[in-house]
């Protein structure tokens, strides 16, 4: 479970809050419009009606206490930029900001954002899964309950080959790629490929099977 601050409750902020809550995270929501948060109050641990462009508001919230801060403001880029910058100035650990264009992304990344997200329904779910666990680096939803995850290896797999770990038979996971510490990716690796501790594994799996692996990675 992570502590998450979500500032701005438009469509993307709503999706993000619901998906993160479903993954059992502790969430605080903030928006200037009380009606924007009404349907989320039962999902959030805390809420606040406030203008987050004011430094005093962010100080009151204690942004440095959250694992991740999301800035989900779509209609006012100036506000998004100000809030992103203030969050970092006040010691926020990790700031993810919603963007609508590559130009906005560049400005936000230069002014405090650790990462940016282009808003849509799929992006909200992808972000929720990714930021829910430090060992999940990316996520692509497919069909019929199957997805591709980029994950750390289990300790049981480290310094063993894919075939000797018996990953496919024991966990019903298909390793379709391995990225090493230098960023080189070996797609469709040979079964004799040895898995290292710092590798990122791209695995194809059904949600029930991957959830068991993710729980062990936490």
mmCIF file of C-alpha atoms in Angstrom:
data_model
loop_
_atom_site.group_PDB
_atom_site.id
_atom_site.type_symbol
_atom_site.label_atom_id
_atom_site.label_comp_id
_atom_site.label_asym_id
_atom_site.label_seq_id
_atom_site.Cartn_x
_atom_site.Cartn_y
_atom_site.Cartn_z
ATOM 1 C CA UNK A 1 0.000 0.000 0.000
ATOM 2 C CA UNK A 2 1.224 3.469 -0.895
ATOM 3 C CA UNK A 3 0.153 6.927 0.211
ATOM 4 C CA UNK A 4 -1.017 8.920 -2.798
ATOM 5 C CA UNK A 5 -2.034 12.557 -3.276
ATOM 6 C CA UNK A 6 -4.272 13.335 -6.256
ATOM 7 C CA UNK A 7 -4.730 17.004 -7.115
ATOM 8 C CA UNK A 8 -7.486 17.645 -9.658
ATOM 9 C CA UNK A 9 -10.522 15.416 -10.129
ATOM 10 C CA UNK A 10 -11.503 15.588 -13.759
ATOM 11 C CA UNK A 11 -12.087 12.397 -15.733
ATOM 12 C CA UNK A 12 -8.475 11.241 -15.470
ATOM 13 C CA UNK A 13 -8.244 12.035 -11.755
ATOM 14 C CA UNK A 14 -11.475 10.111 -11.167
ATOM 15 C CA UNK A 15 -10.261 7.036 -13.038
ATOM 16 C CA UNK A 16 -6.923 7.182 -11.260
ATOM 17 C CA UNK A 17 -8.497 7.479 -7.816
ATOM 18 C CA UNK A 18 -10.830 4.542 -8.414
ATOM 19 C CA UNK A 19 -8.097 2.308 -9.840
ATOM 20 C CA UNK A 20 -5.619 3.117 -7.066
ATOM 21 C CA UNK A 21 -8.303 2.561 -4.436
ATOM 22 C CA UNK A 22 -9.094 -0.829 -5.966
ATOM 23 C CA UNK A 23 -5.413 -1.686 -5.471
ATOM 24 C CA UNK A 24 -5.746 -0.845 -1.749
ATOM 25 C CA UNK A 25 -3.745 2.382 -1.659
ATOM 26 C CA UNK A 26 -4.314 5.227 0.812
ATOM 27 C CA UNK A 27 -5.461 8.257 -1.156
ATOM 28 C CA UNK A 28 -5.969 11.935 -0.430
ATOM 29 C CA UNK A 29 -7.953 13.903 -3.022
ATOM 30 C CA UNK A 30 -7.915 17.680 -3.507
ATOM 31 C CA UNK A 31 -9.953 19.909 -5.800
ATOM 32 C CA UNK A 32 -11.386 23.422 -5.729
ATOM 33 C CA UNK A 33 -14.826 22.104 -6.687
ATOM 34 C CA UNK A 34 -16.617 20.206 -3.924
ATOM 35 C CA UNK A 35 -18.952 18.478 -6.371
ATOM 36 C CA UNK A 36 -15.985 17.011 -8.255
ATOM 37 C CA UNK A 37 -15.068 14.785 -5.317
ATOM 38 C CA UNK A 38 -18.488 13.810 -3.969
ATOM 39 C CA UNK A 39 -18.569 10.366 -5.604
ATOM 40 C CA UNK A 40 -15.015 9.591 -4.462
ATOM 41 C CA UNK A 41 -15.293 10.385 -0.767
ATOM 42 C CA UNK A 42 -15.934 6.779 0.181
ATOM 43 C CA UNK A 43 -12.738 5.716 -1.605
ATOM 44 C CA UNK A 44 -10.384 8.362 -0.240
ATOM 45 C CA UNK A 45 -8.763 8.357 3.187
ATOM 46 C CA UNK A 46 -8.846 12.164 3.228
ATOM 47 C CA UNK A 47 -10.107 15.037 1.083
ATOM 48 C CA UNK A 48 -9.711 18.790 0.886
ATOM 49 C CA UNK A 49 -11.443 21.584 -1.023
ATOM 50 C CA UNK A 50 -8.647 24.030 -1.793
ATOM 51 C CA UNK A 51 -6.584 25.902 -4.374
ATOM 52 C CA UNK A 52 -3.251 24.091 -4.634
ATOM 53 C CA UNK A 53 -1.545 26.958 -6.433
ATOM 54 C CA UNK A 54 -1.261 28.460 -2.940
ATOM 55 C CA UNK A 55 1.919 27.342 -1.224
ATOM 56 C CA UNK A 56 0.257 27.525 2.188
ATOM 57 C CA UNK A 57 -2.260 24.861 1.105
ATOM 58 C CA UNK A 58 0.416 22.422 0.011
ATOM 59 C CA UNK A 59 2.363 23.048 3.209
ATOM 60 C CA UNK A 60 -0.757 22.256 5.212
ATOM 61 C CA UNK A 61 -1.234 19.005 3.297
ATOM 62 C CA UNK A 62 2.348 17.917 3.988
ATOM 63 C CA UNK A 63 3.211 16.785 0.474
ATOM 64 C CA UNK A 64 6.531 15.270 1.536
ATOM 65 C CA UNK A 65 4.612 12.569 3.430
ATOM 66 C CA UNK A 66 3.177 11.020 0.264
ATOM 67 C CA UNK A 67 4.898 8.340 -1.792
ATOM 68 C CA UNK A 68 3.512 9.808 -5.030
ATOM 69 C CA UNK A 69 1.777 13.077 -5.914
ATOM 70 C CA UNK A 70 -0.363 13.243 -9.066
ATOM 71 C CA UNK A 71 -1.248 16.576 -10.673
ATOM 72 C CA UNK A 72 -4.339 15.875 -12.778
ATOM 73 C CA UNK A 73 -5.314 19.339 -13.982
ATOM 74 C CA UNK A 74 -6.308 19.333 -17.643
ATOM 75 C CA UNK A 75 -7.893 22.709 -18.319
ATOM 76 C CA UNK A 76 -5.298 25.130 -16.972
ATOM 77 C CA UNK A 77 -1.676 24.486 -17.880
ATOM 78 C CA UNK A 78 -0.425 27.451 -15.833
ATOM 79 C CA UNK A 79 -1.968 26.016 -12.668
ATOM 80 C CA UNK A 80 -0.571 22.577 -13.436
ATOM 81 C CA UNK A 81 2.890 24.035 -13.913
ATOM 82 C CA UNK A 82 2.733 26.090 -10.704
ATOM 83 C CA UNK A 83 1.504 23.176 -8.605
ATOM 84 C CA UNK A 84 4.075 20.781 -10.055
ATOM 85 C CA UNK A 85 6.888 23.200 -9.273
ATOM 86 C CA UNK A 86 5.604 23.923 -5.757
ATOM 87 C CA UNK A 87 5.302 20.230 -4.949
ATOM 88 C CA UNK A 88 8.959 19.671 -5.732
ATOM 89 C CA UNK A 89 10.033 22.814 -3.866
ATOM 90 C CA UNK A 90 8.189 21.510 -0.786
ATOM 91 C CA UNK A 91 9.903 18.132 -0.878
ATOM 92 C CA UNK A 92 7.452 15.874 -2.709
ATOM 93 C CA UNK A 93 9.134 12.522 -3.299
ATOM 94 C CA UNK A 94 7.761 11.787 -6.768
ATOM 95 C CA UNK A 95 5.513 13.968 -8.914
ATOM 96 C CA UNK A 96 3.529 12.707 -11.899
ATOM 97 C CA UNK A 97 1.707 15.368 -13.952
ATOM 98 C CA UNK A 98 -1.023 15.032 -16.548
ATOM 99 C CA UNK A 99 -0.243 16.628 -19.937
ATOM 100 C CA UNK A 100 -2.087 17.316 -23.163
ATOM 101 C CA UNK A 101 0.845 17.971 -25.491
ATOM 102 C CA UNK A 102 4.542 17.316 -25.884
ATOM 103 C CA UNK A 103 5.250 21.027 -25.369
ATOM 104 C CA UNK A 104 3.492 20.934 -22.002
ATOM 105 C CA UNK A 105 5.397 17.770 -21.132
ATOM 106 C CA UNK A 106 8.758 19.459 -21.711
ATOM 107 C CA UNK A 107 7.865 22.421 -19.488
ATOM 108 C CA UNK A 108 6.564 20.206 -16.686
ATOM 109 C CA UNK A 109 9.607 17.934 -16.764
ATOM 110 C CA UNK A 110 11.883 20.962 -16.578
ATOM 111 C CA UNK A 111 9.930 22.404 -13.651
ATOM 112 C CA UNK A 112 9.621 19.557 -11.204
ATOM 113 C CA UNK A 113 7.678 16.670 -12.730
ATOM 114 C CA UNK A 114 9.449 13.338 -12.397
ATOM 115 C CA UNK A 115 7.156 11.875 -15.027
ATOM 116 C CA UNK A 116 4.238 12.914 -17.221
ATOM 117 C CA UNK A 117 1.135 11.057 -18.400
ATOM 118 C CA UNK A 118 -1.069 11.710 -21.426
ATOM 119 C CA UNK A 119 -4.664 11.332 -20.188
ATOM 120 C CA UNK A 120 -7.098 8.619 -21.222
ATOM 121 C CA UNK A 121 -8.903 5.746 -19.540
ATOM 122 C CA UNK A 122 -6.180 3.226 -20.351
ATOM 123 C CA UNK A 123 -3.469 5.541 -19.060
ATOM 124 C CA UNK A 124 -5.192 5.826 -15.679
ATOM 125 C CA UNK A 125 -5.325 2.071 -15.178
ATOM 126 C CA UNK A 126 -1.773 1.694 -16.456
ATOM 127 C CA UNK A 127 -0.552 4.346 -14.025
ATOM 128 C CA UNK A 128 -2.423 2.774 -11.122
ATOM 129 C CA UNK A 129 -0.848 -0.629 -11.742
ATOM 130 C CA UNK A 130 2.614 0.792 -12.373
ATOM 131 C CA UNK A 131 2.826 3.102 -9.354
ATOM 132 C CA UNK A 132 1.139 0.643 -7.011
ATOM 133 C CA UNK A 133 4.272 -1.518 -6.841
ATOM 134 C CA UNK A 134 7.958 -0.582 -7.030
ATOM 135 C CA UNK A 135 8.651 -3.811 -8.926
ATOM 136 C CA UNK A 136 6.167 -3.154 -11.748
ATOM 137 C CA UNK A 137 7.709 -0.850 -14.350
ATOM 138 C CA UNK A 138 5.104 -0.918 -17.094
ATOM 139 C CA UNK A 139 1.799 -2.515 -17.984
ATOM 140 C CA UNK A 140 -0.178 -3.088 -21.183
ATOM 141 C CA UNK A 141 -3.738 -4.368 -20.978
ATOM 142 C CA UNK A 142 -4.687 -6.855 -23.692
ATOM 143 C CA UNK A 143 -7.910 -8.887 -23.971
ATOM 144 C CA UNK A 144 -9.725 -11.614 -22.046
ATOM 145 C CA UNK A 145 -7.888 -10.901 -18.800
ATOM 146 C CA UNK A 146 -4.381 -11.076 -20.289
ATOM 147 C CA UNK A 147 -1.756 -8.343 -19.951
ATOM 148 C CA UNK A 148 1.928 -7.703 -20.487
ATOM 149 C CA UNK A 149 3.830 -6.594 -17.400
ATOM 150 C CA UNK A 150 7.396 -5.368 -17.013
ATOM 151 C CA UNK A 151 8.508 -6.657 -13.606
ATOM 152 C CA UNK A 152 11.506 -7.471 -11.445
ATOM 153 C CA UNK A 153 12.392 -11.169 -11.178
ATOM 154 C CA UNK A 154 11.472 -13.174 -8.100
ATOM 155 C CA UNK A 155 14.448 -14.102 -5.928
ATOM 156 C CA UNK A 156 13.834 -17.749 -6.845
ATOM 157 C CA UNK A 157 14.583 -16.942 -10.488
ATOM 158 C CA UNK A 158 17.806 -14.948 -10.031
ATOM 159 C CA UNK A 159 20.987 -16.534 -11.441
ATOM 160 C CA UNK A 160 18.977 -19.359 -12.973
ATOM 161 C CA UNK A 161 17.995 -19.971 -16.567
ATOM 162 C CA UNK A 162 14.415 -19.553 -17.702
ATOM 163 C CA UNK A 163 14.042 -23.272 -18.235
ATOM 164 C CA UNK A 164 15.609 -24.324 -14.922
ATOM 165 C CA UNK A 165 13.300 -21.945 -13.044
ATOM 166 C CA UNK A 166 10.373 -23.697 -14.743
ATOM 167 C CA UNK A 167 8.541 -20.375 -14.860
ATOM 168 C CA UNK A 168 6.063 -21.277 -17.585
ATOM 169 C CA UNK A 169 4.959 -24.555 -15.993
ATOM 170 C CA UNK A 170 4.917 -23.365 -12.372
ATOM 171 C CA UNK A 171 3.392 -19.920 -12.862
ATOM 172 C CA UNK A 172 1.844 -19.996 -16.361
ATOM 173 C CA UNK A 173 3.863 -16.909 -17.316
ATOM 174 C CA UNK A 174 5.492 -16.372 -20.689
ATOM 175 C CA UNK A 175 8.716 -14.345 -20.679
ATOM 176 C CA UNK A 176 8.688 -12.434 -23.966
ATOM 177 C CA UNK A 177 11.600 -10.111 -23.247
ATOM 178 C CA UNK A 178 14.418 -9.376 -20.807
ATOM 179 C CA UNK A 179 15.960 -5.913 -20.407
ATOM 180 C CA UNK A 180 19.357 -5.732 -18.740
ATOM 181 C CA UNK A 181 20.796 -2.972 -16.545
ATOM 182 C CA UNK A 182 22.194 -1.225 -19.662
ATOM 183 C CA UNK A 183 18.784 -1.014 -21.283
ATOM 184 C CA UNK A 184 19.386 -3.704 -23.889
ATOM 185 C CA UNK A 185 16.316 -5.854 -24.494
ATOM 186 C CA UNK A 186 16.457 -9.492 -25.555
ATOM 187 C CA UNK A 187 13.094 -10.288 -27.124
ATOM 188 C CA UNK A 188 11.861 -13.887 -27.138
ATOM 189 C CA UNK A 189 14.876 -15.029 -25.082
ATOM 190 C CA UNK A 190 16.300 -18.524 -25.388
ATOM 191 C CA UNK A 191 15.144 -20.862 -22.570
ATOM 192 C CA UNK A 192 18.770 -21.162 -21.460
ATOM 193 C CA UNK A 193 19.027 -17.404 -20.848
ATOM 194 C CA UNK A 194 20.095 -16.666 -17.266
ATOM 195 C CA UNK A 195 18.010 -14.161 -15.296
ATOM 196 C CA UNK A 196 19.918 -11.551 -13.266
ATOM 197 C CA UNK A 197 18.777 -9.568 -10.225
ATOM 198 C CA UNK A 198 18.696 -6.205 -12.041
ATOM 199 C CA UNK A 199 16.885 -7.508 -15.119
ATOM 200 C CA UNK A 200 13.417 -6.324 -16.070
ATOM 201 C CA UNK A 201 11.223 -9.156 -17.342
ATOM 202 C CA UNK A 202 8.425 -8.585 -19.828
ATOM 203 C CA UNK A 203 5.893 -11.286 -19.120
ATOM 204 C CA UNK A 204 2.612 -12.220 -20.757
ATOM 205 C CA UNK A 205 0.141 -13.586 -18.230
ATOM 206 C CA UNK A 206 -3.461 -13.840 -17.151
ATOM 207 C CA UNK A 207 -4.366 -11.397 -14.353
ATOM 208 C CA UNK A 208 -4.896 -14.163 -11.782
ATOM 209 C CA UNK A 209 -1.413 -15.579 -12.321
ATOM 210 C CA UNK A 210 0.435 -12.261 -12.415
ATOM 211 C CA UNK A 211 -1.326 -11.011 -9.273
ATOM 212 C CA UNK A 212 0.227 -13.849 -7.283
ATOM 213 C CA UNK A 213 3.682 -12.929 -8.575
ATOM 214 C CA UNK A 214 3.196 -9.213 -7.824
ATOM 215 C CA UNK A 215 2.132 -9.991 -4.264
ATOM 216 C CA UNK A 216 5.406 -11.890 -3.783
ATOM 217 C CA UNK A 217 7.395 -8.991 -5.228
ATOM 218 C CA UNK A 218 6.006 -6.457 -2.722
#
